[in-house]
CSV table of C-alpha atoms and ligand atoms in Angstrom, one decimal:
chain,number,residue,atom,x,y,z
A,1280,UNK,CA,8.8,12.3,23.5
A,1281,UNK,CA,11.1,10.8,20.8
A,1282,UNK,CA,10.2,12.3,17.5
A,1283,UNK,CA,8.7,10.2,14.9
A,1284,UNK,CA,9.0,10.8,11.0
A,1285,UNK,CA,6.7,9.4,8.4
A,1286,UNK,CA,6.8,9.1,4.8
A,1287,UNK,CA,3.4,8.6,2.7
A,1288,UNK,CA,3.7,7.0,-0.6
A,1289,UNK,CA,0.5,6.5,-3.0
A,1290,UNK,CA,-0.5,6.0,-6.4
A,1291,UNK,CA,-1.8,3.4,-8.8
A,1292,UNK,CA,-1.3,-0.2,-8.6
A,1293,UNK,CA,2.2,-1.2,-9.3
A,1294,UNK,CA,3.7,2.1,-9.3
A,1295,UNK,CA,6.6,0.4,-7.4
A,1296,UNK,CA,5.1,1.7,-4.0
A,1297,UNK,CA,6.2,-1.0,-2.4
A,1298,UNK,CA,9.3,-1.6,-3.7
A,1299,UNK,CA,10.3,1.7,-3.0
A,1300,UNK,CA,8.8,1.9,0.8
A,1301,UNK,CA,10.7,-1.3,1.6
A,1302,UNK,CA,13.7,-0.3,0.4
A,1303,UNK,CA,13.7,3.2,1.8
A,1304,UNK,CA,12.1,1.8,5.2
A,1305,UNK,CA,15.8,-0.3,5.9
A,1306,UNK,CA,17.7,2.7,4.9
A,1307,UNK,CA,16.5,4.9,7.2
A,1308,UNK,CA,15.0,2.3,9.7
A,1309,UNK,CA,11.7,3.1,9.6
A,1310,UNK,CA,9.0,0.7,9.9
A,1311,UNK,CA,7.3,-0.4,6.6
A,1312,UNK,CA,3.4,-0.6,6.5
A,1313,UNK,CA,1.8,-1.9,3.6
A,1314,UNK,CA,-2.0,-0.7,3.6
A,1315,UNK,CA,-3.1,-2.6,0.8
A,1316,UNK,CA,-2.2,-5.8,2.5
A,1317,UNK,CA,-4.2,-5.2,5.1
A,1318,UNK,CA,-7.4,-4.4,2.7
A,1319,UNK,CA,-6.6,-7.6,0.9
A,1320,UNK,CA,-6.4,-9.5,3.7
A,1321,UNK,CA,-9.2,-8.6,4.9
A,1322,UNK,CA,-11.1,-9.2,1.4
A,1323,UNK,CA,-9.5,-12.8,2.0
A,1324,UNK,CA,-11.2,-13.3,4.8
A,1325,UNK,CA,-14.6,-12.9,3.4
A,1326,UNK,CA,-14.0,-15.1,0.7
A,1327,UNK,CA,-12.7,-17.6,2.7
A,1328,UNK,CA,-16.3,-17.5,5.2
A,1329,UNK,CA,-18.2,-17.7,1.8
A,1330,UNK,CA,-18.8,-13.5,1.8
A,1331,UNK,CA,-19.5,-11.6,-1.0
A,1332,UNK,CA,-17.2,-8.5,-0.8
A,1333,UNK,CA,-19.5,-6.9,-2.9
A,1334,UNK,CA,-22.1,-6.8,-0.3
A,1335,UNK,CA,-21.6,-3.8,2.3
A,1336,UNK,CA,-23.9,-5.9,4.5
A,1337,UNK,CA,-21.7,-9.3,4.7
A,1338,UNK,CA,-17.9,-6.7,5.0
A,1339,UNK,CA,-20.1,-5.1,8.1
A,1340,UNK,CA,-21.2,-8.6,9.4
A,1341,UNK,CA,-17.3,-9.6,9.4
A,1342,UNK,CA,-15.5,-6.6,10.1
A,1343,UNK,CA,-15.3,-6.7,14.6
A,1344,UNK,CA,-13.9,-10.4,14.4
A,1345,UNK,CA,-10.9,-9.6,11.5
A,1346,UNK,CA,-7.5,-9.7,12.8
A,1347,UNK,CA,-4.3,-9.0,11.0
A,1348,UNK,CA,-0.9,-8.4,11.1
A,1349,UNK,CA,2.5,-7.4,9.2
A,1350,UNK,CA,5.4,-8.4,10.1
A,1351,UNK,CA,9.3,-5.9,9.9
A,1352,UNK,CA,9.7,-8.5,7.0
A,1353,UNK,CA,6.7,-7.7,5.1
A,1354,UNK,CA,4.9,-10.9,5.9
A,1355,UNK,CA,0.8,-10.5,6.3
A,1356,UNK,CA,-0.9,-12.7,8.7
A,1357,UNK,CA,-4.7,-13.2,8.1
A,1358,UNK,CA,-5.6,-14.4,11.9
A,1359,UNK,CA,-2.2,-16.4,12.9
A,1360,UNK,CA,-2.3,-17.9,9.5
A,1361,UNK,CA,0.6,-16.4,6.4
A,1362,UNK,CA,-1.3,-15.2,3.4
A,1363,UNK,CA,1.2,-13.2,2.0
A,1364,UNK,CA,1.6,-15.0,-1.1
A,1365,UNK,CA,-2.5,-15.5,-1.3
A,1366,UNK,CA,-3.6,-11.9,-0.8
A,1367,UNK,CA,-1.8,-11.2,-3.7
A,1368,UNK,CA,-3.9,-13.7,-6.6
A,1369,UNK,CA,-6.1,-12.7,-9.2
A,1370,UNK,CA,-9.3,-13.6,-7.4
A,1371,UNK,CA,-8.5,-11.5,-4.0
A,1372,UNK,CA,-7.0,-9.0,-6.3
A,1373,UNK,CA,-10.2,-8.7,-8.4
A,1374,UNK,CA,-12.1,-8.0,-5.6
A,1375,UNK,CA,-10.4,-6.2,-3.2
A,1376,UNK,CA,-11.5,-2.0,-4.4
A,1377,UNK,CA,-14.9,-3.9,-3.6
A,1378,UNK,CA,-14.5,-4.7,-0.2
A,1379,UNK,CA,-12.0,-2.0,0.9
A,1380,UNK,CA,-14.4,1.0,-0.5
A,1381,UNK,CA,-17.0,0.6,2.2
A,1382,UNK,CA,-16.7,3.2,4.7
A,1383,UNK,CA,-16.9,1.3,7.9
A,1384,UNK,CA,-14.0,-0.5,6.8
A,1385,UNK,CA,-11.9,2.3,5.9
A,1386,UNK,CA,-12.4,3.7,9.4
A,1387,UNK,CA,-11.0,0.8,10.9
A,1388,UNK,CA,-8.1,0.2,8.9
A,1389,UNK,CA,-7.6,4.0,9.3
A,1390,UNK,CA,-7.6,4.1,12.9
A,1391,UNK,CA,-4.8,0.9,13.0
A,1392,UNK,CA,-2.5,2.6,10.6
A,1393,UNK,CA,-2.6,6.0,12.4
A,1394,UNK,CA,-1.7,4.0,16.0
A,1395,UNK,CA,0.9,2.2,14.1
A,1396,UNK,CA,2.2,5.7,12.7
A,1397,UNK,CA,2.4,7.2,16.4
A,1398,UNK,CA,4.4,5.0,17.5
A,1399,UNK,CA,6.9,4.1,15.2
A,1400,UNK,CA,9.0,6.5,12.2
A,1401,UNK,CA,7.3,4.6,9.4
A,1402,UNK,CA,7.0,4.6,5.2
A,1403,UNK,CA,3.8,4.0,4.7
A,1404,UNK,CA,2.3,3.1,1.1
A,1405,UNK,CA,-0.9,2.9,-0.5
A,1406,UNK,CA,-4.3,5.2,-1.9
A,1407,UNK,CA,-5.3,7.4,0.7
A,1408,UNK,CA,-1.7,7.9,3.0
A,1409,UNK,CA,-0.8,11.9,2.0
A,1410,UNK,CA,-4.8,12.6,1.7
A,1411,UNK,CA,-6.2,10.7,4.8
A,1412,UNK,CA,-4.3,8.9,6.5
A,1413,UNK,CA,-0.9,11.0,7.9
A,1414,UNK,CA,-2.3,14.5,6.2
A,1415,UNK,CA,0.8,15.9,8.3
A,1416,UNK,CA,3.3,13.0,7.1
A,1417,UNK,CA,6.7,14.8,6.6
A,1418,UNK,CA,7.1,13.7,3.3
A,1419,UNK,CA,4.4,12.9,0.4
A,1420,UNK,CA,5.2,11.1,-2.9
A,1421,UNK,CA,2.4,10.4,-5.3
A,1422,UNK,CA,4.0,7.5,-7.9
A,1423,UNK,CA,2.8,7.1,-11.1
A,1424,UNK,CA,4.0,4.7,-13.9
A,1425,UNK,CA,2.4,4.1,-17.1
A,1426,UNK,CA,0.2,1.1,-17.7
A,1427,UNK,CA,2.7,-0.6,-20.2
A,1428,UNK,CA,5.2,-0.5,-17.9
A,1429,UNK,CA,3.1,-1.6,-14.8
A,1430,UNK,CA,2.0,-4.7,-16.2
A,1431,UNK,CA,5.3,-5.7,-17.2
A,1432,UNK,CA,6.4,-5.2,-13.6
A,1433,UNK,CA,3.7,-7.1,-12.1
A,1434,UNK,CA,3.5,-10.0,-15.1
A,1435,UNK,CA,7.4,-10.8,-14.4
A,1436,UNK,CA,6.8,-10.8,-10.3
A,1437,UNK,CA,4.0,-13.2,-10.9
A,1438,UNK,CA,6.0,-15.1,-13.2
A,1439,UNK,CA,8.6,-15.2,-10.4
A,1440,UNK,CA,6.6,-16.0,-7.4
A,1441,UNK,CA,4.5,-18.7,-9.8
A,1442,UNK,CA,1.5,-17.2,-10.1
A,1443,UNK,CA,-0.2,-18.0,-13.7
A,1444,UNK,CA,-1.2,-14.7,-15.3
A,1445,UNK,CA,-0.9,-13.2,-19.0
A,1446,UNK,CA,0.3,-10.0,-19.6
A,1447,UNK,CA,-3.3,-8.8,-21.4
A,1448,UNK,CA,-5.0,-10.0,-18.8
A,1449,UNK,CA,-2.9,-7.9,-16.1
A,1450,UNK,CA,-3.2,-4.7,-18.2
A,1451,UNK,CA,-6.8,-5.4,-18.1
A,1452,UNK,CA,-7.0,-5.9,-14.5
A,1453,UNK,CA,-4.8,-2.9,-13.9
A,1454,UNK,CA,-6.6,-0.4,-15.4
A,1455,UNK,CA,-10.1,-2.0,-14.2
A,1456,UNK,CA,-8.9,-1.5,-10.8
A,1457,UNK,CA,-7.7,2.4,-11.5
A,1458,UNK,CA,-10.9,3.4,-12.6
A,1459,UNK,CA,-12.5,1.6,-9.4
A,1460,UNK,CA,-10.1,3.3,-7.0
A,1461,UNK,CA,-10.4,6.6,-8.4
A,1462,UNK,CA,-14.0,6.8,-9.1
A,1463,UNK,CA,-15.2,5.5,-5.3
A,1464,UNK,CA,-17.1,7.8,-3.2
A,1465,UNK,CA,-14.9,7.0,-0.3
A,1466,UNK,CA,-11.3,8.3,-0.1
A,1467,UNK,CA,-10.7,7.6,-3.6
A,1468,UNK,CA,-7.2,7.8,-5.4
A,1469,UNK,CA,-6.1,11.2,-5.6
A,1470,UNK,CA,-2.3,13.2,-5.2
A,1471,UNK,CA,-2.7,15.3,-2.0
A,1472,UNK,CA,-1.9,19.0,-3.1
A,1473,UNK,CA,1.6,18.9,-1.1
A,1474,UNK,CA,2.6,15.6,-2.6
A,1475,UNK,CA,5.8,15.2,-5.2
A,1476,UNK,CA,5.1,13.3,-8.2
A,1477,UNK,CA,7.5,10.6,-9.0
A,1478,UNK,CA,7.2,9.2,-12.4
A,1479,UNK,CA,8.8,5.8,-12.5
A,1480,UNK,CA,8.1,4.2,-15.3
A,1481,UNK,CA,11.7,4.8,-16.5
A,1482,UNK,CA,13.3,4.5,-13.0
A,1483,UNK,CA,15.0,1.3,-11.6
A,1484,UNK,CA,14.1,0.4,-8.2
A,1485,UNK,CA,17.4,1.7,-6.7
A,1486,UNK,CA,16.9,4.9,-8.8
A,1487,UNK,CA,13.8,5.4,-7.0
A,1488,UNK,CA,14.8,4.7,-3.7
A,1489,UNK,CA,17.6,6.9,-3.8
A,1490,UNK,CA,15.3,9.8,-5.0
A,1491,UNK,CA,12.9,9.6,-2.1
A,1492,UNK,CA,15.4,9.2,0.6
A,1493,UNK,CA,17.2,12.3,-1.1
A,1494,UNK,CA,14.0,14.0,-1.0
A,1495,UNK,CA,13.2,13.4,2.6
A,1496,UNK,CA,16.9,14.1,3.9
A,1497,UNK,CA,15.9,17.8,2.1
A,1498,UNK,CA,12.8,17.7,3.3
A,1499,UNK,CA,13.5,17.4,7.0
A,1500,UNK,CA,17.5,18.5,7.4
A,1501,UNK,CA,18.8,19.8,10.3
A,1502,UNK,CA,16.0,18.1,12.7
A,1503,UNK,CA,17.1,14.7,10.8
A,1504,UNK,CA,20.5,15.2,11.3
A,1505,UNK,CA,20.3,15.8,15.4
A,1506,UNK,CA,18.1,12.5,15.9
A,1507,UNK,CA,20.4,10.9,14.1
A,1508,UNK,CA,23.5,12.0,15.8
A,1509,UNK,CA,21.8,11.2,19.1
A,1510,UNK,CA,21.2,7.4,18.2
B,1651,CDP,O1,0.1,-3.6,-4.9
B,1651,CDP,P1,-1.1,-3.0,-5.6
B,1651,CDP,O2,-1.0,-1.6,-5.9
B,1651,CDP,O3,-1.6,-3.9,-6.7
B,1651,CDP,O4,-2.3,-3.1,-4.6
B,1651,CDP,P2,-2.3,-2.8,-3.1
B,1651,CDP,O5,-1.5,-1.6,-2.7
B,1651,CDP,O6,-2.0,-4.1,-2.4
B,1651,CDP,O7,-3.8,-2.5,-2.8
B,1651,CDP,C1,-4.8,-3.3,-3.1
B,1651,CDP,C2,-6.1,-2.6,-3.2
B,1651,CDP,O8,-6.5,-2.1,-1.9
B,1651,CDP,C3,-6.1,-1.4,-4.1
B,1651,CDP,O9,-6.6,-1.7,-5.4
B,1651,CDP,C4,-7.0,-0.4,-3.5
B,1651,CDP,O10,-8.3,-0.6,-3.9
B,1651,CDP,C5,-7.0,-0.8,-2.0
B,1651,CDP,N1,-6.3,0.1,-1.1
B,1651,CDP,C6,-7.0,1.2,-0.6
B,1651,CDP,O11,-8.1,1.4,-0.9
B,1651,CDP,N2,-6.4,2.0,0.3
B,1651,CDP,C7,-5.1,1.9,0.6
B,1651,CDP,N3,-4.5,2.7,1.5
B,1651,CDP,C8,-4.4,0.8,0.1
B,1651,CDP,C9,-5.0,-0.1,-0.8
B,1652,CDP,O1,3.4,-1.5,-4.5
B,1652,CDP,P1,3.0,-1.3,-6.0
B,1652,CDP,O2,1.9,-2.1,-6.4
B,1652,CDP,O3,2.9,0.1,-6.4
B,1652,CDP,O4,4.2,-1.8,-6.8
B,1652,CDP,P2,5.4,-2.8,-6.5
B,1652,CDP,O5,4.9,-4.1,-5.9
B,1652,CDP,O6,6.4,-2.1,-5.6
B,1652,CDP,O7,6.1,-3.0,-7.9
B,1652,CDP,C1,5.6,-3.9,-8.8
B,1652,CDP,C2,6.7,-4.6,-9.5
B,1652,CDP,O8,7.5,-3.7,-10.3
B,1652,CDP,C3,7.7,-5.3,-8.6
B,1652,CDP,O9,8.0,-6.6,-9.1
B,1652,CDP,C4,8.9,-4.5,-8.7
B,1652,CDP,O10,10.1,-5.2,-8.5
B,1652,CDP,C5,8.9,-3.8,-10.1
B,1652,CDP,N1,9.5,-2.5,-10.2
B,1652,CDP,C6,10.4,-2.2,-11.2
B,1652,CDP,O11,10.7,-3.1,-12.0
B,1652,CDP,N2,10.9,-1.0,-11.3
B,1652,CDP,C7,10.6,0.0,-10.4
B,1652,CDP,N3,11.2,1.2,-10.6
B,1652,CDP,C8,9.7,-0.3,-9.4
B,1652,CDP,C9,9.2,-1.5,-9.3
């Protein structure tokens, strides 16, 4: 059976997860899986049947009929519809450590990015990847950034895509939803012990791609190297 790799990248919001997975998923062609799309789109969806993702009861009533899906491209698909750009406003945003800190939830999301990781060499990014998810991934980073330098990051993307926001409030939000994800009961945010820590609040984007796929080509060498002369 062909051997599959899989890179793990968490750590607080706006870290540059994402950024990083994306860019280090086309260099090595690996498939990119964003996890906190899929608990935001799933938040969506409870807004949008008038569900209170607060309410364990109304996420259990709605759980069996979500469907989702991501796209190589980075697109998210809440049923067939694209809520990429929606998953990512202040009100889903706000709400989403709510809905996606209920276990049954996490189970499910769980078990669809572990099939998606068996079957594909992927960089997958979000809380809970190097701790829960792929505990055996071949390489863990654990990004950190400050909060300064987050909210800048995340106030100029909004300002780009057109999403109104002020810096303050971002900060705000930001560090609201650390404290969520790290103080819930259910795989909260945590560095798995194996894990590199990556500051990047100094880093550019390239900088940072550069030093995981560095750290991986390390991490794995000679058994890299074959599968990649055999392609
Ligand atoms: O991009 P940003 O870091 O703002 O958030 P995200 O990665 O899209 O994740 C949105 C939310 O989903 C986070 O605040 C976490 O509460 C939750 N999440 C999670 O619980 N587990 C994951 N593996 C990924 C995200
Ligand atoms: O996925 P996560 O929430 O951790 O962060 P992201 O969406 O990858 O990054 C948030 C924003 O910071 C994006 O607009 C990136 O372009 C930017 N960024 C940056 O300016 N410098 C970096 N070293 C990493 C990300």
């Amino acid at each position: 059976m062909e051997r599959h790799y899989a890179i793990a990248i968490d750590g607080p919001a706006a870290s540059g997860k994402s950024t990083a997975a994306k860019g280090v998923s086309k260099i090595l062609d690996f498939l990119y899986i964003d996890t906190g799309a899929m608990y935001r789109a799933f938040t969506l969806y409870m807004m949008e049947q008038g569900k209170d993702p607060k309410k364990e009861e109304d996420a259990l009533l709605l759980l069996p009929s979500f469907e989702m899906s991501e796209d190589s491209k980075g697109h998210v698909y809440l049923f067939k519809e694209d809520v990429t750009k929606r998953v990512r406003e202040r009100d889903v945003s706000a709400l989403v450590s709510y809905a996606c800190a209920y276990k049954a939830v996490r189970e499910k999301m769980v078990e669809i990015q572990r099939a998606m990781a068996e079957r594909n060499s992927v960089v997958m990014d979000g809380r809970d990847i190097g701790t829960v998810v792929l505990p055996h991934a071949d390489l863990k980073i654990y990004q950190v950034a400050s909060v300064k330098a987050r909210a800048k990051r995340r106030y100029l993307e909004n300002q780009e895509k057109g999403i109104p926001c002020s810096l303050k409030e971002i900060e705000e939000d930001i560090e609201k939803r650390d404290y969520i994800d790290s103080h819930r009961e259910n795989s909260p945010l945590t560095k798995a012990e194996d894990a590199i820590l990556l500051d990047t609040s100094e880093m550019t984007i390239q900088e940072e791609i550069e030093t995981i796929v560095s750290l991986f080509r390390k991490k794995v060498g000679e058994s890299w190297k074959d599968t990649e002369q055999s392609h």
